[in-house]
Amino acid sequence: MSESVAPERGFRAALRWLGQGLLSLPTTAALALVLGWSYLMYWAVTLPSEELEGVYYLKSFVNDLGHAPLFGLWILWMLPLLPRRGDWVVLGSKAWLALITLALLGGAGTEYLQGSIPGRTASWADVLTDVVGAASVLWVASYLGTPDATEEGTRSRLTRGLLACCASALLATFTV
């Protein structure tokens, strides 16, 4: 009689499964995903400003926090384009530097563009939130590629990444 092994559960297993699905995309599909997301980001940045009377910190915080997943996912969609070792992407120091630099340049470019739209403003703190979102995704993805990644370590990195994104969005909210 064979032993039945229960499927692994939790964030680590789910994120590894999703990551392997993403990494299985053909290069053309990964490029289409990156380009489509880039267009979505451009569209979001060029939306006209809503006329608000007074200061609405909660709405501003939510808008500022939106930068983190927008840029985090943008960088995530690029991972299938990187070299791999085994079944996971290689995220060494060169890949980190290239992707964080891309997030920084992309964030600065979108803020420059936003500053040219009537009623919109550019914010260096939004660029920081862009980079923190991208770094959080890379931190978790790098960890998930290690053989000793655990559920506890995954949850810890997800929580700390989320807190870092919230802190940078809070900074952006109060530096307007």
XYZ file of C-alpha atoms in Angstrom:
176
model
C 0.000 0.000 0.000
C 1.418 3.401 -0.908
C 1.484 6.293 1.479
C -0.585 9.276 0.508
C 1.155 12.588 0.992
C -1.095 15.559 1.599
C -0.473 18.477 -0.733
C 1.522 21.284 0.812
C -0.545 24.282 1.858
C 0.124 27.865 2.826
C 1.547 31.003 1.300
C 4.894 29.442 0.396
C 3.302 26.598 -1.544
C 0.763 28.869 -3.236
C 3.348 31.461 -4.237
C 5.755 28.794 -5.518
C 2.930 27.266 -7.563
C 1.953 30.672 -8.992
C 5.606 31.526 -9.616
C 6.218 28.300 -11.501
C 3.135 29.014 -13.579
C 4.465 32.485 -14.390
C 7.901 31.100 -15.194
C 6.354 28.569 -17.581
C 5.113 31.361 -19.867
C 6.747 31.553 -23.287
C 8.967 34.590 -23.771
C 6.464 36.239 -26.117
C 3.672 35.888 -23.550
C 5.904 37.326 -20.815
C 6.799 40.268 -23.065
C 3.107 40.816 -23.864
C 2.326 40.791 -20.135
C 5.061 43.354 -19.397
C 3.977 45.591 -22.296
C 0.283 45.317 -21.397
C 0.996 46.163 -17.764
C 3.211 49.060 -18.875
C 0.310 50.444 -20.888
C -2.021 50.032 -17.895
C 0.470 51.980 -15.773
C 0.667 54.732 -18.412
C -3.133 54.909 -18.527
C -3.383 55.143 -14.724
C -0.744 57.867 -14.555
C -2.461 60.007 -17.193
C -5.920 59.965 -15.604
C -7.117 63.474 -14.787
C -7.121 64.569 -11.179
C -10.338 64.555 -9.201
C -11.332 67.887 -7.745
C -11.338 67.498 -3.965
C -12.078 70.142 -1.417
C -9.929 69.879 1.653
C -7.465 67.108 2.368
C -8.619 63.504 2.315
C -5.782 61.567 3.881
C -7.367 58.124 3.612
C -8.062 58.495 -0.122
C -4.604 59.950 -0.654
C -3.023 57.072 1.305
C -4.887 54.463 -0.750
C -3.834 56.193 -3.990
C -0.219 56.398 -2.802
C -0.270 52.767 -1.640
C -1.456 51.737 -5.117
C 2.002 52.574 -6.445
C 3.539 49.592 -4.611
C 1.518 46.779 -6.237
C 1.506 48.590 -9.581
C 5.317 48.578 -9.723
C 5.729 45.335 -7.780
C 3.642 43.465 -10.331
C 5.392 45.227 -13.210
C 8.718 43.847 -11.971
C 7.156 40.441 -11.217
C 5.961 40.123 -14.823
C 9.590 40.595 -15.940
C 10.918 37.606 -13.973
C 10.202 35.018 -16.712
C 12.620 36.960 -18.930
C 15.549 36.271 -16.556
C 17.865 33.239 -16.564
C 16.936 30.245 -14.404
C 18.617 27.707 -12.243
C 16.491 24.605 -12.045
C 12.821 25.540 -11.796
C 13.309 29.070 -10.406
C 14.591 32.379 -11.690
C 18.128 33.481 -10.756
C 17.853 36.699 -8.752
C 21.448 37.604 -8.070
C 22.828 41.050 -7.314
C 22.990 42.050 -11.010
C 19.324 41.154 -11.577
C 18.327 42.995 -8.396
C 20.274 46.097 -9.417
C 18.847 46.063 -12.943
C 15.233 45.596 -11.814
C 15.399 48.114 -8.952
C 17.032 50.639 -11.305
C 14.247 49.996 -13.819
C 11.624 50.557 -11.104
C 13.380 53.768 -10.041
C 13.592 55.080 -13.598
C 10.028 53.991 -14.369
C 8.772 55.640 -11.181
C 10.665 58.860 -11.872
C 9.369 58.872 -15.454
C 5.764 58.388 -14.390
C 6.052 61.116 -11.784
C 7.555 63.458 -14.374
C 4.654 62.657 -16.697
C 2.143 63.090 -13.872
C 3.604 66.503 -13.086
C 2.808 67.628 -16.632
C -0.903 66.790 -16.313
C -3.119 69.643 -15.075
C -4.285 68.989 -11.521
C -1.691 66.238 -10.934
C 1.556 66.589 -9.050
C 4.853 64.741 -9.072
C 6.119 63.276 -5.801
C 9.527 61.825 -4.973
C 7.822 59.868 -2.177
C 5.654 58.084 -4.773
C 8.856 57.016 -6.533
C 10.041 55.632 -3.202
C 6.794 53.644 -2.894
C 7.316 52.336 -6.449
C 10.787 51.083 -5.548
C 9.680 49.627 -2.199
C 6.899 47.696 -3.969
C 9.362 46.328 -6.521
C 11.940 45.466 -3.840
C 9.308 43.684 -1.743
C 8.342 41.469 -4.681
C 11.991 40.706 -5.455
C 12.718 39.942 -1.784
C 9.899 37.417 -1.564
C 10.631 35.901 -4.994
C 14.332 35.558 -4.134
C 13.481 33.834 -0.866
C 11.029 31.438 -2.501
C 13.826 30.294 -4.809
C 15.968 29.082 -1.911
C 15.785 25.428 -0.870
C 15.386 26.335 2.804
C 12.374 28.653 2.282
C 9.742 27.985 4.933
C 6.128 28.996 5.445
C 7.144 31.121 8.445
C 9.889 32.874 6.475
C 7.514 33.509 3.582
C 4.843 34.976 5.855
C 7.427 37.127 7.601
C 8.713 38.560 4.326
C 5.204 39.162 3.005
C 4.251 40.969 6.223
C 7.414 43.079 6.351
C 7.127 43.916 2.639
C 3.513 45.020 3.134
C 4.480 47.128 6.150
C 7.316 48.752 4.171
C 4.903 49.561 1.333
C 2.411 51.057 3.803
C 5.138 53.112 5.475
C 6.357 54.538 2.166
C 2.757 55.302 1.098
C 2.165 57.022 4.438
C 5.282 59.117 3.849
C 3.989 59.998 0.380
C 0.587 60.944 1.830
C 2.037 63.402 4.306
C 4.675 64.934 2.015
C 2.176 66.281 -0.521
